Amino acid sequence: MADTTLFELVSPEKLVMSKSVSMVVVPGAEGFFGVLPRHTSMLSTLAPGVIDVYEGDKVTDSLFVVNGFAEVTEERCTVLAEEVILVDDIDTDKYEKQIEALKDEASRSEGDSAEKIRKNIEEREHILAAMIKAKNT
Amino acid sequence: MPNLKDLKVRINSVQSTQKITSAMKMVAAAKLRRAQEQAEEARPYSQRMDRMIAALAGKMNNIGGPALLAGTGSEEKFLLVVMTADRGLCGGFNSSIVRATRKRIAELQGNGKSVKLLCVGKKGADQLRRDASDLITDALEGIAKGAIEFAAASDIGARLIQMFEAGEFDVCSLIYNKFQSAMTQIVTEQQIIPASVPEEADAAPSLGAYEYEPDEEQILAELLPRNVSTQVFSALLENTASEHGARMTAMDSATRNAGDMIDKLTLTYNRTRQAFITKELIEIISGAEAL
């Protein structure tokens, strides 16, 4: 069919989703973009955020992705993501705890490793912020 | 003449060994199925990752590209990531990897290169420590306990990249067992840094037709480290599947050997018992005749 595009969502563990959809909205690193059938071929990195899958006019699936890439061609849209979480299953507490633990570690270490942990914390806080935002909308 | 009681004890002990090996075989078979499924499910991710890299690398070839793809320009320092199991009792699984590693070390050192090792899995580290302990930079264990998580692979990946950026090596390869079937595992060496670019034929139709957001270099800079982790991950999965396959086969033949042994011992036991009875009969009869 001409007015659907094949959407594939792949995590390292498995192929999470593979189906024909009418549109997907993907959180690109430089802003959200919608992928409709016959979209120009492109590659993009993703910001942590929510992918909305549209079938017809309705959103059928909303998935939160972390650390991902999107590959779009005329007939398909492939998203590779390191972590995929259903929006309803987002567990912010777990992330908050991880950040706490990292902060703890950062206060105990020095020099290069502390710098690295700080970066890690920043990255995670960024993800957490995106999660909270996703949960509340 | 062997003592009847000793034989009985022997048979019992072999029987309980057989029980253990057959239980281990069953466990390995169940784990193998799970590991195989996991490896199967992880395949799409690495396939698509390869496709993206092929598309990008095709473009980058002309202008060089980052060090993770193009290399450092020299090929002097090698890092071998040796993947083995944490546990033994799986036939030649660990030794065949260690043998391949030793061969590779000798070959590289013969050519005047320097070699370092990173061991993943306890058994390989133990065996290599005997003659190559000064080459081992670190040994990791406990990764293949239960299901393998991507986080574990990405830790190893991050570590490799850190070492690479610190200039500790120019070329990095994984040595692991590729799963072919429960009976056969193939020792495989796979170069991951600089990334070996998949055949361009796969990506040819769409080559160069992509738009990039933000731009090629930034995407590559994110994609390549991910790719290292992904390759480590799939190697870990293959390796685990192979380990369980090897253990299953080994335990199967151990069970069969124990069965053969029990048969032989039972035969001896029965013969001895019979000889004993005959002897007693003869004694009774000749005693009666003497009266």
Short mmCIF file of C-alpha atoms in Angstrom, two decimals:
data_model
loop_
_atom_site.label_atom_id
_atom_site.label_comp_id
_atom_site.label_asym_id
_atom_site.label_seq_id
_atom_site.Cartn_x
_atom_site.Cartn_y
_atom_site.Cartn_z
CA MET A 1 0.00 0.00 0.00
CA ALA A 2 1.28 3.37 -0.88
CA ASP A 3 0.08 5.32 2.12
CA THR A 4 1.80 3.36 4.85
CA THR A 5 5.42 3.12 5.77
CA LEU A 6 7.15 0.21 7.45
CA PHE A 7 8.18 1.20 10.95
CA GLU A 8 10.78 -0.89 12.76
CA LEU A 9 11.90 -0.31 16.31
CA VAL A 10 14.92 -2.34 17.32
CA SER A 11 16.62 -2.60 20.68
CA PRO A 12 19.85 -4.55 21.22
CA GLU A 13 17.89 -7.38 22.79
CA LYS A 14 15.21 -7.76 20.16
CA LEU A 15 13.04 -6.39 17.41
CA VAL A 16 10.47 -4.50 19.46
CA MET A 17 8.09 -3.54 16.74
CA SER A 18 7.72 -3.99 13.03
CA LYS A 19 4.56 -2.89 11.34
CA SER A 20 3.05 -0.73 8.65
CA VAL A 21 1.97 2.63 9.96
CA SER A 22 0.68 5.85 8.47
CA MET A 23 3.02 8.13 10.38
CA VAL A 24 5.65 8.12 13.11
CA VAL A 25 6.87 11.12 15.06
CA VAL A 26 10.47 10.70 16.10
CA PRO A 27 12.41 12.84 18.60
CA GLY A 28 15.40 13.82 16.46
CA ALA A 29 18.47 15.42 18.01
CA GLU A 30 17.47 18.70 16.40
CA GLY A 31 13.77 18.53 17.06
CA PHE A 32 10.88 16.19 16.48
CA PHE A 33 10.19 15.12 12.96
CA GLY A 34 7.30 13.24 11.46
CA VAL A 35 7.91 10.45 9.01
CA LEU A 36 5.23 9.95 6.41
CA PRO A 37 5.34 7.47 3.53
CA ARG A 38 7.84 8.44 0.80
CA HIS A 39 9.88 10.57 3.18
CA THR A 40 13.32 11.50 1.87
CA SER A 41 16.10 9.17 2.92
CA MET A 42 17.83 10.41 6.02
CA LEU A 43 19.88 9.41 9.02
CA SER A 44 19.51 11.13 12.34
CA THR A 45 20.55 10.77 15.93
CA LEU A 46 17.76 10.87 18.49
CA ALA A 47 17.30 12.82 21.67
CA PRO A 48 15.78 10.94 24.60
CA GLY A 49 12.06 11.26 24.06
CA VAL A 50 8.87 9.68 22.91
CA ILE A 51 8.13 8.07 19.58
CA ASP A 52 4.48 8.29 18.62
CA VAL A 53 3.19 5.74 16.16
CA TYR A 54 0.13 6.73 14.15
CA GLU A 55 -2.20 4.35 12.42
CA GLY A 56 -4.89 6.25 10.64
CA ASP A 57 -5.33 9.40 12.69
CA LYS A 58 -4.79 7.84 16.06
CA VAL A 59 -1.67 7.30 18.12
CA THR A 60 -1.51 3.55 18.64
CA ASP A 61 1.79 3.27 20.45
CA SER A 62 3.95 5.65 22.43
CA LEU A 63 7.43 4.51 23.30
CA PHE A 64 10.20 6.23 25.16
CA VAL A 65 13.64 5.72 23.65
CA VAL A 66 17.13 6.46 24.91
CA ASN A 67 20.29 6.70 22.83
CA GLY A 68 18.92 6.04 19.43
CA PHE A 69 19.36 6.49 15.72
CA ALA A 70 16.78 6.70 13.02
CA GLU A 71 17.22 5.62 9.45
CA VAL A 72 14.49 6.75 7.11
CA THR A 73 14.06 5.70 3.52
CA GLU A 74 11.14 6.10 1.17
CA GLU A 75 9.49 2.89 2.23
CA ARG A 76 10.63 2.39 5.81
CA CYS A 77 11.68 4.02 9.04
CA THR A 78 14.10 2.11 11.25
CA VAL A 79 14.85 3.23 14.77
CA LEU A 80 17.72 1.71 16.70
CA ALA A 81 17.53 2.47 20.39
CA GLU A 82 19.59 1.26 23.29
CA GLU A 83 16.61 1.38 25.62
CA VAL A 84 12.94 1.19 24.78
CA ILE A 85 10.30 1.73 27.44
CA LEU A 86 6.55 1.96 27.04
CA VAL A 87 5.43 5.39 28.15
CA ASP A 88 3.10 3.84 30.72
CA ASP A 89 5.94 1.83 32.21
CA ILE A 90 8.34 4.70 32.74
CA ASP A 91 9.89 4.36 36.15
CA THR A 92 11.44 7.68 37.13
CA ASP A 93 12.26 6.49 40.64
CA LYS A 94 14.73 3.97 39.33
CA TYR A 95 16.55 6.65 37.38
CA GLU A 96 16.53 9.04 40.30
CA LYS A 97 18.13 6.39 42.44
CA GLN A 98 20.78 5.72 39.81
CA ILE A 99 21.61 9.41 39.67
CA GLU A 100 21.83 9.57 43.44
CA ALA A 101 24.22 6.63 43.46
CA LEU A 102 26.37 8.24 40.78
CA LYS A 103 26.47 11.53 42.66
CA ASP A 104 27.61 9.64 45.68
CA GLU A 105 30.36 8.04 43.66
CA ALA A 106 31.36 11.37 42.15
CA SER A 107 31.82 12.94 45.57
CA ARG A 108 34.20 10.16 46.51
CA SER A 109 36.38 10.06 43.41
CA GLU A 110 38.73 12.66 41.99
CA GLY A 111 40.24 13.88 38.74
CA ASP A 112 39.41 12.21 35.48
CA SER A 113 37.00 9.60 36.77
CA ALA A 114 35.00 12.22 38.68
CA GLU A 115 34.78 14.24 35.49
CA LYS A 116 33.49 11.20 33.67
CA ILE A 117 30.90 10.41 36.31
CA ARG A 118 29.74 14.02 36.27
CA LYS A 119 29.21 13.75 32.54
CA ASN A 120 27.30 10.53 33.07
CA ILE A 121 25.12 12.26 35.66
CA GLU A 122 24.41 15.13 33.34
CA GLU A 123 23.41 12.71 30.61
CA ARG A 124 21.13 10.81 32.94
CA GLU A 125 19.52 13.93 34.31
CA HIS A 126 18.80 14.92 30.76
CA ILE A 127 17.11 11.58 30.18
CA LEU A 128 15.19 11.86 33.43
CA ALA A 129 13.92 15.30 32.51
CA ALA A 130 12.72 13.92 29.19
CA MET A 131 11.06 11.03 31.00
CA ILE A 132 9.19 13.26 33.39
CA LYS A 133 8.07 15.38 30.49
CA ALA A 134 6.91 12.30 28.60
CA LYS A 135 4.99 11.02 31.57
CA ASN A 136 3.10 14.22 32.13
CA THR A 137 1.85 14.67 28.61
CA MET B 1 39.56 -61.78 42.56
CA PRO B 2 37.97 -58.31 42.92
CA ASN B 3 36.04 -57.78 46.07
CA LEU B 4 32.27 -57.82 45.56
CA LYS B 5 31.67 -54.97 47.95
CA ASP B 6 34.29 -52.76 46.28
CA LEU B 7 32.66 -53.35 42.91
CA LYS B 8 29.26 -52.45 44.27
CA VAL B 9 30.65 -49.19 45.70
CA ARG B 10 32.31 -48.41 42.40
CA ILE B 11 29.10 -48.99 40.43
CA ASN B 12 27.15 -46.77 42.80
CA SER B 13 29.65 -43.97 42.48
CA VAL B 14 29.66 -44.12 38.68
CA GLN B 15 25.88 -44.16 38.76
CA SER B 16 25.70 -40.99 40.77
CA THR B 17 28.26 -39.34 38.47
CA GLN B 18 26.04 -40.28 35.57
CA LYS B 19 23.07 -38.70 37.31
CA ILE B 20 24.99 -35.47 37.73
CA THR B 21 26.23 -35.35 34.15
CA SER B 22 22.82 -36.08 32.72
CA ALA B 23 21.28 -33.36 34.89
CA MET B 24 23.96 -30.93 33.71
CA LYS B 25 23.21 -31.89 30.16
CA MET B 26 19.55 -31.14 30.64
CA VAL B 27 20.31 -27.78 32.25
CA ALA B 28 22.72 -26.91 29.45
CA ALA B 29 20.11 -27.83 26.85
CA ALA B 30 17.56 -25.52 28.43
CA LYS B 31 20.07 -22.72 28.72
CA LEU B 32 21.21 -23.29 25.17
CA ARG B 33 17.70 -22.81 23.90
CA ARG B 34 17.37 -19.54 25.78
CA ALA B 35 20.80 -18.31 24.68
CA GLN B 36 20.05 -19.20 21.09
CA GLU B 37 16.77 -17.32 21.22
CA GLN B 38 18.51 -14.31 22.67
CA ALA B 39 21.18 -14.39 19.99
CA GLU B 40 18.50 -14.70 17.34
CA GLU B 41 16.55 -11.74 18.69
CA ALA B 42 19.60 -9.55 18.89
CA ARG B 43 20.47 -10.08 15.27
CA PRO B 44 18.22 -7.40 13.71
CA TYR B 45 19.89 -4.66 15.74
CA SER B 46 23.41 -5.44 14.58
CA GLN B 47 22.24 -6.00 11.01
CA ARG B 48 20.67 -2.57 10.85
CA MET B 49 23.62 -1.02 12.59
CA ASP B 50 25.86 -2.52 9.92
CA ARG B 51 23.63 -1.12 7.22
CA MET B 52 23.82 2.39 8.60
CA ILE B 53 27.55 2.22 9.00
CA ALA B 54 27.99 0.91 5.51
CA ALA B 55 25.95 3.82 4.20
CA LEU B 56 27.96 6.33 6.18
CA ALA B 57 31.35 4.73 5.67
CA GLY B 58 30.86 4.70 1.93
CA LYS B 59 30.72 8.46 2.07
CA MET B 60 33.43 8.91 4.64
CA ASN B 61 35.99 6.79 2.80
CA ASN B 62 36.87 9.74 0.61
CA ILE B 63 37.52 12.17 3.40
CA GLY B 64 39.15 9.94 6.00
CA GLY B 65 36.68 9.86 8.86
CA PRO B 66 37.26 9.41 12.59
CA ALA B 67 39.97 7.19 14.04
CA LEU B 68 37.52 4.50 15.11
CA LEU B 69 36.76 3.92 11.45
CA ALA B 70 39.97 4.81 9.68
CA GLY B 71 42.43 3.60 12.32
CA THR B 72 45.27 5.46 13.97
CA GLY B 73 47.48 5.20 10.95
CA SER B 74 49.81 2.66 12.49
CA GLU B 75 49.38 -1.03 13.20
CA GLU B 76 51.80 -1.68 16.00
CA LYS B 77 49.81 -2.26 19.15
CA PHE B 78 47.17 -4.97 19.22
CA LEU B 79 44.53 -5.65 21.80
CA LEU B 80 42.87 -9.05 21.83
CA VAL B 81 39.62 -9.42 23.71
CA VAL B 82 39.50 -13.08 24.65
CA MET B 83 36.04 -14.38 25.41
CA THR B 84 35.69 -17.61 27.31
CA ALA B 85 33.30 -19.10 29.83
CA ASP B 86 33.40 -18.60 33.57
CA ARG B 87 32.95 -22.28 34.19
CA GLY B 88 34.60 -25.41 32.92
CA LEU B 89 33.14 -28.83 32.12
CA CYS B 90 32.31 -27.84 28.59
CA GLY B 91 34.70 -29.94 26.53
CA GLY B 92 37.27 -28.14 24.44
CA PHE B 93 35.39 -24.86 24.50
CA ASN B 94 37.79 -22.81 26.60
CA SER B 95 40.99 -24.53 25.50
CA SER B 96 40.28 -24.02 21.82
CA ILE B 97 39.94 -20.28 22.37
CA VAL B 98 43.06 -20.16 24.48
CA ARG B 99 44.94 -22.15 21.84
CA ALA B 100 43.83 -19.76 19.10
CA THR B 101 44.84 -16.82 21.26
CA ARG B 102 48.29 -18.23 21.93
CA LYS B 103 48.79 -18.84 18.26
CA ARG B 104 47.75 -15.31 17.42
CA ILE B 105 50.01 -13.83 20.10
CA ALA B 106 52.98 -15.78 18.78
CA GLU B 107 52.20 -14.69 15.24
CA LEU B 108 51.87 -11.01 16.16
CA GLN B 109 54.91 -10.99 18.37
CA GLY B 110 56.84 -12.77 15.64
CA ASN B 111 56.05 -9.82 13.41
CA GLY B 112 57.38 -7.42 16.01
CA LYS B 113 54.01 -6.10 17.16
CA SER B 114 53.07 -5.57 20.76
CA VAL B 115 50.09 -7.46 22.10
CA LYS B 116 47.80 -6.91 25.05
CA LEU B 117 44.94 -9.04 26.25
CA LEU B 118 41.62 -8.31 27.84
CA CYS B 119 40.05 -11.46 29.16
CA VAL B 120 36.32 -11.84 29.47
CA GLY B 121 35.47 -15.00 31.36
CA LYS B 122 37.32 -16.66 34.19
CA LYS B 123 38.58 -19.81 32.53
CA GLY B 124 40.47 -18.13 29.72
CA ALA B 125 42.14 -15.73 32.12
CA ASP B 126 43.19 -18.63 34.34
CA GLN B 127 44.76 -20.53 31.47
CA LEU B 128 46.44 -17.53 29.88
CA ARG B 129 47.84 -16.31 33.18
CA ARG B 130 50.27 -19.22 33.14
CA ASP B 131 52.35 -18.07 30.20
CA ALA B 132 51.09 -14.63 29.24
CA SER B 133 50.29 -12.97 32.54
CA ASP B 134 52.29 -9.86 31.67
CA LEU B 135 50.09 -9.25 28.62
CA ILE B 136 46.76 -9.35 30.42
CA THR B 137 45.50 -5.87 31.13
CA ASP B 138 42.44 -7.04 32.96
CA ALA B 139 40.15 -10.00 33.41
CA LEU B 140 36.40 -9.65 33.71
CA GLU B 141 34.11 -12.34 34.97
CA GLY B 142 30.53 -12.96 35.92
CA ILE B 143 29.09 -11.47 32.73
CA ALA B 144 27.48 -14.60 31.38
CA LYS B 145 25.60 -15.36 34.59
CA GLY B 146 21.94 -15.55 33.63
CA ALA B 147 20.80 -13.47 30.69
CA ILE B 148 23.38 -11.19 29.15
CA GLU B 149 22.48 -7.57 29.37
CA PHE B 150 23.40 -4.97 26.85
CA ALA B 151 24.67 -2.79 29.69
CA ALA B 152 27.47 -5.29 30.33
CA ALA B 153 28.51 -5.14 26.69
CA SER B 154 28.35 -1.40 26.63
CA ASP B 155 30.59 -1.23 29.71
CA ILE B 156 33.19 -3.28 27.87
CA GLY B 157 32.68 -1.13 24.79
CA ALA B 158 33.16 2.08 26.75
CA ARG B 159 36.29 0.66 28.25
CA LEU B 160 37.71 -0.30 24.87
CA ILE B 161 37.07 3.16 23.52
CA GLN B 162 38.67 4.75 26.53
CA MET B 163 41.77 2.63 26.02
CA PHE B 164 41.76 3.41 22.34
CA GLU B 165 41.56 7.14 22.95
CA ALA B 166 44.38 6.87 25.46
CA GLY B 167 46.46 5.38 22.66
CA GLU B 168 46.90 2.01 24.32
CA PHE B 169 46.29 0.10 21.10
CA ASP B 170 45.82 0.59 17.36
CA VAL B 171 43.86 -2.51 16.46
CA CYS B 172 41.37 -4.42 18.55
CA SER B 173 39.93 -7.85 17.80
CA LEU B 174 37.54 -10.13 19.58
CA ILE B 175 38.31 -13.81 19.84
CA TYR B 176 35.24 -15.87 20.60
CA ASN B 177 33.38 -19.01 19.65
CA LYS B 178 30.82 -18.52 16.96
CA PHE B 179 27.82 -20.72 17.42
CA GLN B 180 27.15 -23.07 14.55
CA SER B 181 25.34 -25.94 16.15
CA ALA B 182 25.29 -27.60 19.53
CA MET B 183 28.10 -29.85 18.28
CA THR B 184 30.30 -27.33 16.54
CA GLN B 185 31.62 -23.98 17.54
CA ILE B 186 33.94 -22.03 15.34
CA VAL B 187 36.72 -20.02 16.92
CA THR B 188 36.43 -16.63 15.30
CA GLU B 189 38.59 -13.57 15.33
CA GLN B 190 36.77 -10.40 14.51
CA GLN B 191 38.33 -6.99 14.20
CA ILE B 192 36.21 -4.26 15.77
CA ILE B 193 38.57 -1.27 15.91
CA PRO B 194 39.08 0.15 13.34
CA ALA B 195 35.61 -0.90 12.30
CA SER B 196 35.59 -3.40 9.49
CA VAL B 197 33.13 -2.00 7.01
CA PRO B 198 30.59 -4.45 5.66
CA GLU B 199 30.55 -5.07 1.93
CA GLU B 200 29.33 -2.00 0.15
CA ALA B 201 27.13 -4.07 -2.12
CA ASP B 202 24.55 -4.29 0.68
CA ALA B 203 24.13 -0.57 0.90
CA ALA B 204 24.75 0.26 -2.72
CA PRO B 205 21.21 1.13 -3.78
CA SER B 206 20.77 3.88 -1.22
CA LEU B 207 24.38 4.95 -0.98
CA GLY B 208 24.86 8.67 -0.72
CA ALA B 209 21.16 9.33 -1.03
CA TYR B 210 20.74 10.09 2.65
CA GLU B 211 20.25 13.39 4.32
CA TYR B 212 22.00 13.71 7.63
CA GLU B 213 20.88 15.32 10.80
CA PRO B 214 22.95 16.83 12.45
CA ASP B 215 25.73 15.85 9.99
CA GLU B 216 27.71 12.80 8.92
CA GLU B 217 30.57 13.30 11.30
CA GLN B 218 28.46 13.75 14.39
CA ILE B 219 26.33 10.77 13.57
CA LEU B 220 29.40 8.66 12.98
CA ALA B 221 30.94 9.90 16.22
CA GLU B 222 27.90 8.54 18.05
CA LEU B 223 27.33 5.52 15.93
CA LEU B 224 30.83 4.04 16.00
CA PRO B 225 31.15 3.66 19.79
CA ARG B 226 27.67 2.13 19.81
CA ASN B 227 28.78 -0.22 17.11
CA VAL B 228 31.70 -1.40 19.22
CA SER B 229 29.32 -2.21 22.07
CA THR B 230 26.93 -3.93 19.70
CA GLN B 231 29.63 -6.14 18.30
CA VAL B 232 30.83 -7.01 21.78
CA PHE B 233 27.25 -7.79 22.71
CA SER B 234 26.62 -10.10 19.81
CA ALA B 235 29.96 -11.82 20.37
CA LEU B 236 28.99 -12.37 24.01
CA LEU B 237 25.69 -13.85 22.94
CA GLU B 238 27.28 -16.14 20.38
CA ASN B 239 29.86 -17.16 22.91
CA THR B 240 27.28 -18.00 25.55
CA ALA B 241 25.22 -20.03 23.13
CA SER B 242 28.39 -21.87 22.12
CA GLU B 243 29.32 -22.48 25.73
CA HIS B 244 26.01 -24.12 26.51
CA GLY B 245 26.14 -26.09 23.30
CA ALA B 246 29.63 -27.32 24.10
CA ARG B 247 28.65 -28.20 27.64
CA MET B 248 25.60 -30.06 26.44
CA THR B 249 27.66 -32.14 24.03
CA ALA B 250 30.37 -32.77 26.59
CA MET B 251 27.88 -33.83 29.24
CA ASP B 252 26.06 -36.02 26.76
CA SER B 253 29.18 -38.00 26.00
CA ALA B 254 30.11 -38.08 29.68
CA THR B 255 26.71 -39.59 30.43
CA ARG B 256 27.21 -42.15 27.70
CA ASN B 257 30.69 -43.02 28.95
CA ALA B 258 29.38 -43.47 32.45
CA GLY B 259 26.72 -45.81 31.03
CA ASP B 260 29.40 -47.90 29.29
CA MET B 261 31.41 -48.03 32.46
CA ILE B 262 28.42 -49.14 34.52
CA ASP B 263 27.75 -51.93 32.00
CA LYS B 264 31.32 -53.13 32.22
CA LEU B 265 31.42 -52.99 35.98
CA THR B 266 28.09 -54.78 36.28
CA LEU B 267 29.40 -57.54 34.05
CA THR B 268 32.48 -57.97 36.22
CA TYR B 269 30.31 -57.84 39.30
CA ASN B 270 28.02 -60.58 38.06
CA ARG B 271 30.89 -62.77 36.92
CA THR B 272 32.59 -62.39 40.26
CA ARG B 273 29.39 -63.21 42.09
CA GLN B 274 28.88 -66.27 39.95
CA ALA B 275 32.45 -67.43 40.47
CA PHE B 276 31.94 -66.99 44.17
CA ILE B 277 28.76 -69.09 44.19
CA THR B 278 30.43 -71.80 42.09
CA LYS B 279 33.32 -71.86 44.46
CA GLU B 280 31.05 -72.27 47.45
CA LEU B 281 29.10 -75.07 45.73
CA ILE B 282 32.29 -76.92 44.93
CA GLU B 283 33.35 -76.59 48.53
CA ILE B 284 30.02 -77.96 49.80
CA ILE B 285 29.98 -80.86 47.32
CA SER B 286 33.56 -81.88 47.89
CA GLY B 287 32.95 -81.58 51.62
CA ALA B 288 29.94 -83.92 51.34
CA GLU B 289 31.88 -86.39 49.21
CA ALA B 290 34.69 -86.55 51.72
CA LEU B 291 32.35 -87.87 54.39
#
